[in-house]
Coordinates of C-alpha atoms and ligand atoms in Angstrom, one line a residue:
M20 CA -14.6 235.4 54.0
V21 CA -12.3 232.5 53.6
L22 CA -13.3 229.1 55.0
K23 CA -10.5 227.5 56.9
F24 CA -11.0 223.8 57.0
E25 CA -9.4 220.5 56.9
K26 CA -8.7 218.8 53.6
S27 CA -12.1 217.3 53.6
F28 CA -13.5 220.6 52.3
I29 CA -11.4 221.0 49.3
I30 CA -12.2 217.7 47.7
P31 CA -14.2 218.6 44.6
M32 CA -17.3 216.6 44.5
F33 CA -20.6 216.0 43.0
V34 CA -22.0 215.1 46.3
I35 CA -19.9 217.5 48.4
I36 CA -22.6 217.9 50.9
I37 CA -22.7 214.2 51.5
L38 CA -18.9 214.2 51.8
V39 CA -19.0 217.0 54.2
I40 CA -21.6 215.2 56.4
T41 CA -19.7 212.0 56.0
C42 CA -16.7 213.4 57.8
A43 CA -19.0 214.7 60.4
S44 CA -20.9 211.9 61.8
Q45 CA -19.9 212.1 65.4
V46 CA -22.8 213.1 67.4
V47 CA -22.5 214.8 70.8
S48 CA -23.9 212.5 73.4
G49 CA -22.4 213.8 76.6
R50 CA -24.4 216.1 78.9
S51 CA -23.0 217.9 81.8
M52 CA -24.5 218.4 85.2
H53 CA -25.2 222.2 84.9
E54 CA -26.4 223.9 81.7
P55 CA -23.2 225.3 80.1
S56 CA -23.0 228.7 78.4
I57 CA -22.9 228.8 74.7
V58 CA -19.2 229.6 74.8
E59 CA -18.7 226.5 77.0
K60 CA -20.8 224.4 74.7
H61 CA -18.8 225.6 71.7
E62 CA -15.5 224.8 73.5
Q63 CA -16.8 221.4 74.4
W64 CA -17.9 220.8 70.9
M65 CA -14.5 222.0 69.5
A66 CA -12.7 219.6 71.8
Q67 CA -15.0 216.7 70.9
H68 CA -14.4 217.2 67.2
G69 CA -10.9 218.4 67.2
R70 CA -11.8 221.7 65.6
T71 CA -9.3 224.6 65.7
Y72 CA -9.6 228.0 64.2
K73 CA -6.9 230.3 62.9
D74 CA -7.6 233.2 65.1
E75 CA -10.0 234.7 67.6
L76 CA -11.9 236.5 64.9
E77 CA -12.7 233.3 63.1
K78 CA -13.5 231.6 66.3
A79 CA -16.0 234.3 67.2
M80 CA -17.6 234.0 63.8
R81 CA -17.8 230.2 64.1
L82 CA -19.2 230.5 67.6
N83 CA -22.0 232.6 66.2
I84 CA -22.9 230.0 63.5
F85 CA -22.6 227.3 66.1
K86 CA -25.0 229.2 68.3
Q87 CA -27.5 229.6 65.4
N88 CA -27.3 225.9 64.6
L89 CA -27.8 225.0 68.2
E90 CA -30.8 227.4 68.4
Y91 CA -32.2 225.7 65.3
I92 CA -31.7 222.3 66.8
E93 CA -33.2 223.3 70.2
K94 CA -36.1 225.1 68.6
A95 CA -36.9 222.1 66.4
N96 CA -36.6 219.8 69.3
K97 CA -39.1 221.9 71.3
E98 CA -41.8 222.1 68.6
G99 CA -44.4 219.6 69.5
N100 CA -45.3 218.9 65.9
R101 CA -42.1 217.3 64.9
T102 CA -41.7 213.6 65.2
Y103 CA -37.9 213.7 65.3
K104 CA -35.0 215.0 67.3
L105 CA -31.9 216.7 66.2
G106 CA -28.5 216.9 67.7
T107 CA -25.1 218.6 67.1
N108 CA -22.4 216.9 65.1
E109 CA -19.0 217.8 63.6
F110 CA -20.4 220.4 61.2
S111 CA -22.4 222.4 63.7
D112 CA -20.2 225.5 63.0
L113 CA -21.2 225.7 59.3
T114 CA -24.1 227.5 57.9
N115 CA -26.4 225.6 55.6
E116 CA -25.6 228.3 52.9
E117 CA -21.9 227.3 53.2
F118 CA -22.9 223.7 52.6
R119 CA -24.9 224.8 49.6
A120 CA -22.2 227.1 48.3
L121 CA -19.7 224.3 48.5
Y122 CA -22.1 222.0 46.8
T123 CA -23.0 224.2 43.8
G124 CA -19.4 225.4 43.7
Y125 CA -18.2 221.9 43.0
N126 CA -21.1 220.9 40.8
R127 CA -19.0 219.2 38.1
P128 CA -20.3 217.6 35.0
V129 CA -20.9 214.2 36.4
P130 CA -24.1 212.2 36.0
S131 CA -26.9 213.6 38.0
V132 CA -29.9 211.7 38.9
S133 CA -32.2 214.1 37.1
R134 CA -30.5 213.2 33.9
Q135 CA -31.4 209.5 34.3
S136 CA -33.4 207.8 31.6
S137 CA -37.1 208.0 32.0
R138 CA -38.6 205.8 34.6
P139 CA -40.8 202.8 33.6
S140 CA -44.4 202.2 34.4
T141 CA -44.0 198.5 34.8
F142 CA -41.9 196.6 37.3
K143 CA -41.6 193.2 38.8
Y144 CA -43.7 193.9 41.9
Q145 CA -46.4 196.0 40.4
N146 CA -49.1 193.5 41.0
V147 CA -48.1 192.7 44.6
T148 CA -51.0 193.1 46.9
D149 CA -50.0 191.4 50.1
V150 CA -48.0 194.2 51.5
P151 CA -47.3 193.8 55.2
T152 CA -48.0 196.7 57.7
S153 CA -44.3 196.7 58.5
I154 CA -41.1 195.0 57.5
D155 CA -37.5 195.3 58.8
W156 CA -35.0 193.5 56.6
R157 CA -32.5 193.7 59.5
E158 CA -34.6 191.2 61.5
K159 CA -34.7 188.9 58.5
G160 CA -30.9 188.9 58.3
A161 CA -30.7 190.7 55.0
V162 CA -28.8 193.8 56.1
T163 CA -25.1 194.0 57.0
H164 CA -23.7 196.4 59.7
I165 CA -23.6 200.1 59.1
K166 CA -20.7 201.2 57.1
D167 CA -18.9 204.5 56.8
Q168 CA -18.1 206.0 53.4
G169 CA -15.7 208.5 55.0
Q170 CA -14.3 211.4 53.1
C171 CA -15.4 210.1 49.7
G172 CA -18.6 210.7 47.7
S173 CA -19.3 207.0 47.3
C174 CA -22.8 206.9 48.8
W175 CA -24.0 205.5 45.5
A176 CA -21.7 202.4 45.9
F177 CA -22.9 201.9 49.5
S178 CA -26.5 202.1 48.4
A179 CA -26.1 199.7 45.6
V180 CA -24.1 197.2 47.7
A181 CA -26.8 197.3 50.4
A182 CA -29.4 196.4 47.9
V183 CA -27.3 193.6 46.4
E184 CA -26.4 192.2 49.8
G185 CA -30.1 192.2 50.6
I186 CA -31.3 190.3 47.5
T187 CA -28.4 187.9 47.8
Q188 CA -29.4 186.9 51.3
I189 CA -33.1 186.7 50.4
T190 CA -32.5 184.4 47.4
R191 CA -29.5 182.4 48.7
G192 CA -30.1 182.5 52.5
K193 CA -26.6 183.8 53.1
L194 CA -25.6 187.3 54.1
I195 CA -22.4 188.2 52.4
E196 CA -20.7 191.5 52.9
L197 CA -19.8 192.9 49.5
S198 CA -17.3 195.4 48.2
E199 CA -18.0 199.1 47.7
Q200 CA -14.4 199.7 46.9
Q201 CA -14.7 197.5 43.8
L202 CA -17.4 199.8 42.6
V203 CA -15.5 202.9 43.4
D204 CA -12.4 201.6 41.6
C205 CA -13.8 199.6 38.7
S206 CA -17.3 201.0 37.8
T207 CA -15.9 203.5 35.3
D208 CA -19.3 204.8 34.3
N209 CA -19.4 206.2 37.8
H210 CA -17.0 208.8 39.3
G211 CA -15.6 207.1 42.3
C212 CA -15.3 209.5 45.2
S213 CA -16.8 212.3 43.0
G214 CA -20.3 210.7 42.8
G215 CA -22.2 208.2 40.9
L216 CA -25.5 206.4 40.3
M217 CA -26.7 203.2 41.8
D218 CA -28.1 202.0 38.4
K219 CA -24.6 202.4 36.8
A220 CA -23.2 200.3 39.7
F221 CA -25.8 197.6 39.0
E222 CA -24.8 197.7 35.3
Y223 CA -21.2 197.2 36.3
I224 CA -22.0 194.2 38.5
I225 CA -24.0 192.6 35.7
E226 CA -21.2 193.1 33.2
N227 CA -18.5 191.9 35.6
K228 CA -20.7 188.9 36.5
G229 CA -20.6 189.8 40.2
L230 CA -19.0 191.6 43.0
A231 CA -16.2 190.5 45.4
T232 CA -16.6 190.3 49.2
E233 CA -15.8 193.3 51.4
A234 CA -13.0 191.1 52.9
D235 CA -11.4 190.4 49.6
Y236 CA -11.7 193.9 48.3
P237 CA -11.8 196.1 51.4
Y238 CA -12.9 199.7 51.6
R239 CA -10.2 202.4 51.7
H240 CA -12.0 205.7 51.8
E241 CA -10.4 206.8 48.5
E242 CA -10.4 206.1 44.8
G243 CA -7.9 203.6 43.6
T244 CA -7.0 201.7 40.5
C245 CA -9.2 198.8 39.7
D246 CA -7.6 195.5 41.0
N247 CA -8.4 193.2 38.1
Q248 CA -7.6 190.1 40.0
K249 CA -9.8 190.9 43.0
E250 CA -12.5 192.2 40.5
K251 CA -12.9 188.7 39.2
A252 CA -13.2 187.0 42.6
V253 CA -16.9 187.4 42.6
A254 CA -19.0 186.2 45.6
A255 CA -22.5 187.4 44.5
T256 CA -24.1 188.6 41.4
I257 CA -27.4 189.9 39.8
S258 CA -29.0 189.4 36.5
K259 CA -30.6 192.8 36.0
Y260 CA -32.1 195.7 37.9
E261 CA -35.3 197.6 37.7
D262 CA -36.3 201.2 38.2
L263 CA -39.4 202.1 40.1
P264 CA -41.8 204.7 38.7
K265 CA -40.7 208.2 39.7
G266 CA -42.3 209.5 42.9
D267 CA -44.5 206.5 43.5
E268 CA -44.2 205.6 47.1
Q269 CA -46.8 202.8 46.7
A270 CA -44.5 201.1 44.2
L271 CA -41.7 201.6 46.6
L272 CA -43.8 199.9 49.3
Q273 CA -44.4 196.9 47.0
A274 CA -40.7 196.6 46.2
V275 CA -39.5 197.1 49.8
S276 CA -42.0 194.4 50.9
N277 CA -39.8 192.1 48.8
Q278 CA -36.3 193.3 49.2
P279 CA -34.1 196.3 50.2
V280 CA -34.2 199.0 47.6
S281 CA -31.7 201.7 46.6
V282 CA -33.0 205.2 46.7
C283 CA -31.8 208.7 46.4
V284 CA -32.7 211.3 49.0
D285 CA -32.2 215.0 49.5
A286 CA -29.7 215.1 52.4
S287 CA -28.8 218.8 51.9
G288 CA -30.9 220.3 54.7
R289 CA -30.1 221.1 58.3
A290 CA -32.7 218.6 59.5
F291 CA -30.9 215.8 57.7
H292 CA -27.5 217.1 58.9
F293 CA -28.5 217.1 62.5
Y294 CA -30.9 214.2 62.5
K295 CA -30.6 212.2 65.7
S296 CA -33.8 210.1 66.2
G297 CA -37.4 209.7 65.4
V298 CA -39.3 210.1 62.2
L299 CA -38.1 213.0 60.0
N300 CA -41.3 214.8 59.0
A301 CA -40.2 218.3 58.0
D302 CA -37.5 220.5 56.6
C303 CA -36.3 218.2 53.8
G304 CA -36.2 219.2 50.2
N305 CA -36.6 216.9 47.2
N306 CA -33.5 217.5 45.1
C307 CA -32.1 214.1 45.7
D308 CA -28.3 214.1 46.1
H309 CA -27.5 211.1 48.4
G310 CA -27.8 207.4 47.7
V311 CA -29.0 205.2 50.6
A312 CA -31.0 202.0 51.0
V313 CA -34.6 201.5 52.2
V314 CA -34.4 198.4 54.4
G315 CA -37.9 198.5 55.8
F316 CA -41.0 200.5 56.7
G317 CA -43.5 200.7 59.6
T318 CA -45.5 202.9 61.9
A319 CA -44.0 204.6 64.9
E320 CA -46.5 204.4 67.7
E321 CA -44.2 206.5 69.9
E322 CA -44.4 209.3 67.3
N323 CA -48.2 209.6 67.0
G324 CA -48.4 206.7 64.6
A325 CA -46.2 208.4 62.0
K326 CA -45.6 206.1 59.0
Y327 CA -42.0 205.8 58.1
W328 CA -39.4 204.4 55.7
L329 CA -36.4 202.8 57.5
I330 CA -33.2 203.8 55.8
K331 CA -29.7 202.5 56.0
N332 CA -27.1 205.3 55.7
S333 CA -23.4 205.1 55.2
W334 CA -22.1 207.8 57.6
G335 CA -21.1 205.4 60.4
E336 CA -23.1 204.4 63.5
T337 CA -22.8 207.6 65.4
W338 CA -25.1 209.5 63.0
G339 CA -28.9 209.2 63.5
E340 CA -30.3 206.1 65.0
S341 CA -27.2 204.0 65.1
G342 CA -26.6 204.9 61.5
Y343 CA -30.2 204.6 60.4
I344 CA -32.8 207.3 59.7
R345 CA -36.6 207.0 59.6
I346 CA -38.3 209.3 57.2
L347 CA -42.0 210.1 56.9
R348 CA -43.8 207.8 54.4
D349 CA -46.3 208.8 51.8
A350 CA -45.4 212.5 52.0
G351 CA -42.9 212.8 49.2
L352 CA -40.4 213.8 51.9
C353 CA -36.7 214.1 50.9
G354 CA -37.6 213.1 47.3
I355 CA -37.4 209.5 48.5
A356 CA -39.1 207.9 45.5
T357 CA -37.4 210.1 42.9
A358 CA -34.9 207.5 41.7
A359 CA -35.6 204.1 43.4
S360 CA -34.2 200.9 41.9
Y361 CA -33.4 197.4 42.9
P362 CA -31.3 194.5 41.6
V363 CA -32.8 191.3 40.5
A364 CA -31.1 188.1 41.5
I365 CA -29.9 185.4 39.0
Ligands
NAG406 C1 -49.7 193.0 36.2 O1 -51.0 192.8 35.8 C2 -51.3 193.4 34.5 C3 -52.8 193.2 34.3 O2 -53.2 191.9 34.5 C4 -50.4 192.7 33.5 O3 -50.6 193.2 32.2 C5 -49.0 192.8 33.9 O4 -48.1 192.1 33.0 C6 -48.7 192.3 35.3 N1 -47.3 192.7 35.6 C7 -46.4 191.8 36.1 C8 -45.1 192.3 36.4 O5 -46.7 190.6 36.2
NAG407 C1 -44.6 223.0 63.3 O1 -45.1 224.2 63.8 C2 -44.3 225.3 63.4 C3 -44.8 226.6 64.1 O2 -46.2 226.6 64.1 C4 -44.4 225.4 61.8 O3 -43.7 226.5 61.4 C5 -43.9 224.2 61.2 O4 -44.1 224.2 59.8 C6 -44.6 223.0 61.8 N1 -44.0 221.8 61.3 C7 -44.7 220.7 60.9 C8 -43.9 219.5 60.5 O5 -45.9 220.7 60.8

């Protein structure tokens, strides 16, 4: 069976799943007066996402997958024990196996998080004891608007930039939008749109003595040649970065109490693909493959007091809770504390 898709599917990538979701962040929000049939729902969805198929055979096959995904979404939404809701999005006609097949099929020899150097046992915030019950760095003005990586596996750059924007605002009292494109183009230890690591991005920023603003070096959704002039127009910098102990959510709590933190999560599952709202508390693996930023934590009273991490994603504002996802805390969910790190200001 040959998949017929737009060009977004043939970009070889380390984080192909992310890329795929990236292009798919439009969430269906409309609801009609009567309950439409599955064929009608599929037609509506196709129109909404501009999807066409090469023939009726393929359409029938995709309808079937769409139906299964919708059933998964509706079933999950009905189960009382889930503290989150799912919804359809642009990739609702793909099986999860197709995502996985694409992912492993494009698994090129680029740095993987698992190959990162061993994690330390000491870190700056290890003796922090006054951890609040909740924190939201957005309320403290340390988080810029939700960005959209588009058809480019640059999640690592967005994750790193969110953490640097955060610590810059915290130490300098000024929120400055910084450039992901500069990291994509100039951080040569990373692989641009084919994937990368937040720590390598921090290393580049340290070596370059800073990062330009988003306005000066704007995002283009594709890899380009490093602009050496813009590269030197730095607006914010860091002195070093620190890794948190692997799998230690208490350490993550201590760090996030003090600043937004870059983390890697497993975004390969259907629950993550179709996440719409609430606290994700199931169906998430721990093979982290997507860089995001933890910008807070808290307890969701409306979800039976579920403790959550507040995460800034880079798939635009239509995915999840206006671009954010809340993930169950202290449960090892989505491998959230696998590879956490944060920049240290000058
Ligand atoms: C934390 O406390 C221990 C024990 O007193 C000390 O050895 C360590 O240096 C402290 N860590 C930091 C980062 O201050
Ligand atoms: C919810 O209940 C279903 C059916 O009993 C079960 O399969 C699933 O694992 C449960 N999910 C959670 C998050 O407990």
